[in-house]
Amino acid sequence: MGSEIQEIKNTIVQRLPSRVQVAKVEFEGPEVVIYTKNPETITENGDLIRDLAKDIRKRIIIRSHKSVLTEPEEAINHIHSIVPDEAKITNISFDDVTCEVIIEARKPGLVIGKYGATSREIVKQIGWAPKILRTPPISSEIIQRIRRTLRKNSKERKKILQQLGNRIHRPITTENEWVRLTALGGFREVGRSSLFMQTSNSKILLDCGVNVAGKDDKSSYPYLNVPEFVLDDLDAVIISHAHLDHSGFLPYLYHYGYEGPVYCTTPTRDLMTLLQMDHIDIAHREDSPLPFNVKHVKKSIKHTITLDYGEVTDIAPDIRLTLHNAGHILGSAITHMHIGDGQHNFVYTGDFKYERSRLLEPAVSKFPRIESLVMESTYGGHEDVQPTRNDAEKNIIKTIYQTLERKGKVLIPVFAVGRAQEMMIVLDEYIRHGIIDEVPIYIDGMIWEATAIHTARPEYLSKDLRDQIFHMGRNPFISEVFHKVNGIEERKNIVEGEPSIILSTSGMLTGGNSVEYFKWLCEDERNSLVFVGYQAEGSLGRRLQKGWKEIPIKEEGKTNVYHVKMDIKTIEGFSGHSDRRQLMDYVRRISPKPEKILICHGDNYKTLDLASSIYRSYKIETKTPMNLETVRIQ
């Protein structure tokens, strides 16, 4: 290890101009950090660092040596004199472990400046390397908590990253001759997604989810008890997206001693923290504790390394990782892994949407190389063809219009992440264009916090939405038609008040405030309930879809029966998953064509149906492993 660092340091010293004073060079996780006594001489020559990074095939960070840092109070004055007032800086703090100044601003682009000119000037004037963060227009408690955790534990995090740097850059012991995948969950089923990859040099876990509808531990959690899965041997965990069926069991790994990294996008880190905290809270309220707690969620935050789409990074001696947009929810990612010296290229889609939505761009389908692909099949059955987004929007607007005409209220139970924000954009647009009346839209439950996280990460949203926010100055999430609901008294006022639209969790009416609204509204025929997401078997939502008119609900030790007179509608077409046509189209368009496709994340029949259709249409070898099966892909 020492010789590799020395070799890289020698290369850096040789390539940098002689006037650059290099104090030290360190590995921090996958990155090489150069500490220098005159950083401005490097930051003013961006091409030099780009060429150097390409040459040594590492990501490079430039930081000042402590000896040249301006005192914080003086540094703050300099920053305010350099950065225009329009940037609206909300907070400045200093991390003397990493020699960074953390600048939080409403308009971070103005702190960066054109071609990075303003941030370079900051380095020149004060020495501290600026880390520029967006202050969300809707305050996010989760983002604040994550930022506090990282600031407070900066010294510990640096130590974690240095140890990780040693592990990633350890020598390759044997030649890469094979790659194996073991299905630990989410194969021929939906829920508890987890996939274990082994090469002759490394071990990687892709996703670590829970099945929230599981009856017991055996059906709720991944099969982490297989003999080949040893926590101490694990090089990395990659989380494709924040939904609990992909990220909900991650804290368990830290509870049982995992000390390694988690790789995901920044929105995934933020949203999965929100959902994991909520999962723990609900389990506590229902007196069914989980095998981990909030302490382990915080530990996972300290070990998380966030990546942007398209950013290539080493995660093991023989594996380079790149994340690409999956189009499913904010920050969802398709994983591309370059294994060995190009011997094998592997892609895992996670959940993906191969269609542009109002919220997100469609999933990426072009990669440098692919030999094998693992893809989802949630809607893989030949009958799983959904209406277009345009038709879905027309249907929901028609229902809302008719309900408001008869002075009723519209209840839309939604999942807090993804579906809720899609609905908000649609409703804001149709009200703005006068197609439906301007009535209050009430946002209840975890949706508000999830939306706040969306407002903090506009760069991950669809191009149309980014244009609205950055160029037109219109952010639909902070429209005046949306009202956050605070407490039971406000809910009662909403129910007794004027016609309105209510977005509330849970999306399947399995708990949460949406059930309370249902109980209050269901016996008035003027009202409507609109489902825009999947309703699982056994849920109250599925019973209503089946036409139940009498709903028994246990309350305070007795059963009350509610008589359903409200209009019940199901509007297909808003799903964050690809339907059958889009799945087949994805395989048709993916470039280059994989040699082998494994199908996961779907009911047994849908998995088999999709696999056989892909083979018949494209003559690509397909497999449908069961949980606990191992497949050799190289």
CSV table of N, CA, C and O in Angstrom, one decimal, residues 20 32-33 46 70 152 161 174 179 189 191 194 212-213 280 326 393 415 419 435 470 529 552:
chain,number,residue,atom,x,y,z
A,20,VAL,N,4.2,24.7,-7.0
A,20,VAL,CA,3.2,24.1,-6.2
A,20,VAL,C,3.9,23.4,-5.0
A,20,VAL,O,4.7,22.5,-5.2
A,32,VAL,N,-7.9,10.6,-4.1
A,32,VAL,CA,-6.6,11.0,-3.7
A,32,VAL,C,-6.7,12.5,-3.3
A,32,VAL,O,-7.2,13.3,-4.1
A,33,VAL,N,-6.3,12.8,-2.1
A,33,VAL,CA,-6.3,14.2,-1.6
A,33,VAL,C,-4.9,14.8,-1.5
A,33,VAL,O,-4.0,14.2,-0.9
A,46,GLY,N,-7.5,24.1,-14.0
A,46,GLY,CA,-8.3,23.0,-13.9
A,46,GLY,C,-7.9,21.8,-14.8
A,46,GLY,O,-8.0,20.7,-14.4
A,70,THR,N,-6.9,31.0,6.6
A,70,THR,CA,-7.2,32.2,7.3
A,70,THR,C,-8.1,31.9,8.5
A,70,THR,O,-8.9,31.0,8.5
A,152,LYS,N,-20.3,16.9,13.0
A,152,LYS,CA,-19.9,16.5,14.3
A,152,LYS,C,-18.9,15.4,14.3
A,152,LYS,O,-18.1,15.2,15.2
A,161,LEU,N,-12.5,7.0,6.1
A,161,LEU,CA,-12.1,7.1,4.7
A,161,LEU,C,-10.7,6.7,4.5
A,161,LEU,O,-10.4,6.1,3.4
A,174,THR,N,-5.2,-12.5,-6.7
A,174,THR,CA,-5.3,-13.5,-7.8
A,174,THR,C,-5.9,-12.9,-9.0
A,174,THR,O,-6.5,-11.9,-9.0
A,179,VAL,N,-16.9,-14.4,-11.8
A,179,VAL,CA,-17.8,-13.5,-11.1
A,179,VAL,C,-19.0,-14.3,-10.8
A,179,VAL,O,-19.6,-15.0,-11.7
A,189,GLU,N,-39.9,-12.6,-6.4
A,189,GLU,CA,-40.8,-12.0,-5.4
A,189,GLU,C,-40.5,-10.5,-5.4
A,189,GLU,O,-39.5,-10.1,-6.0
A,191,GLY,N,-39.9,-7.3,-2.9
A,191,GLY,CA,-39.5,-7.0,-1.5
A,191,GLY,C,-38.2,-7.6,-1.1
A,191,GLY,O,-37.7,-8.5,-1.7
A,194,SER,N,-31.9,-8.0,-2.4
A,194,SER,CA,-30.5,-8.0,-2.0
A,194,SER,C,-29.8,-9.0,-2.9
A,194,SER,O,-30.2,-10.1,-3.2
A,212,VAL,N,-41.8,-5.1,3.8
A,212,VAL,CA,-42.7,-4.5,4.9
A,212,VAL,C,-44.0,-5.3,5.1
A,212,VAL,O,-44.6,-5.2,6.2
A,213,ALA,N,-44.4,-6.1,4.1
A,213,ALA,CA,-45.6,-6.9,4.3
A,213,ALA,C,-45.3,-8.3,4.8
A,213,ALA,O,-46.2,-9.2,4.8
A,280,ILE,N,-38.5,2.8,11.7
A,280,ILE,CA,-38.1,2.5,13.2
A,280,ILE,C,-39.2,3.1,14.1
A,280,ILE,O,-39.7,2.4,15.0
A,326,ALA,N,-32.0,6.1,-13.1
A,326,ALA,CA,-32.9,4.9,-13.3
A,326,ALA,C,-34.3,5.4,-13.5
A,326,ALA,O,-35.2,4.6,-13.8
A,393,GLU,N,-53.2,11.4,-16.6
A,393,GLU,CA,-53.4,12.7,-16.1
A,393,GLU,C,-54.9,13.2,-16.5
A,393,GLU,O,-55.6,13.8,-15.7
A,415,PHE,N,-47.7,7.3,-1.8
A,415,PHE,CA,-46.4,7.0,-1.2
A,415,PHE,C,-45.7,8.3,-1.1
A,415,PHE,O,-45.7,9.1,-2.0
A,419,ARG,N,-44.4,9.2,-5.9
A,419,ARG,CA,-45.8,9.4,-6.4
A,419,ARG,C,-46.4,10.7,-5.9
A,419,ARG,O,-47.1,11.4,-6.7
A,435,ILE,N,-57.7,24.7,-15.5
A,435,ILE,CA,-58.4,23.5,-15.9
A,435,ILE,C,-59.2,22.9,-14.8
A,435,ILE,O,-60.3,22.4,-15.0
A,470,PHE,N,-34.8,26.8,-12.5
A,470,PHE,CA,-33.5,27.6,-12.7
A,470,PHE,C,-33.7,28.8,-13.6
A,470,PHE,O,-33.2,29.9,-13.4
A,529,LEU,N,-62.3,9.0,-3.6
A,529,LEU,CA,-61.0,8.4,-3.2
A,529,LEU,C,-60.3,7.9,-4.5
A,529,LEU,O,-60.9,7.1,-5.2
A,552,PRO,N,-64.9,-2.9,8.1
A,552,PRO,CA,-64.7,-3.0,9.6
A,552,PRO,C,-63.3,-2.5,10.0
A,552,PRO,O,-62.3,-2.9,9.4
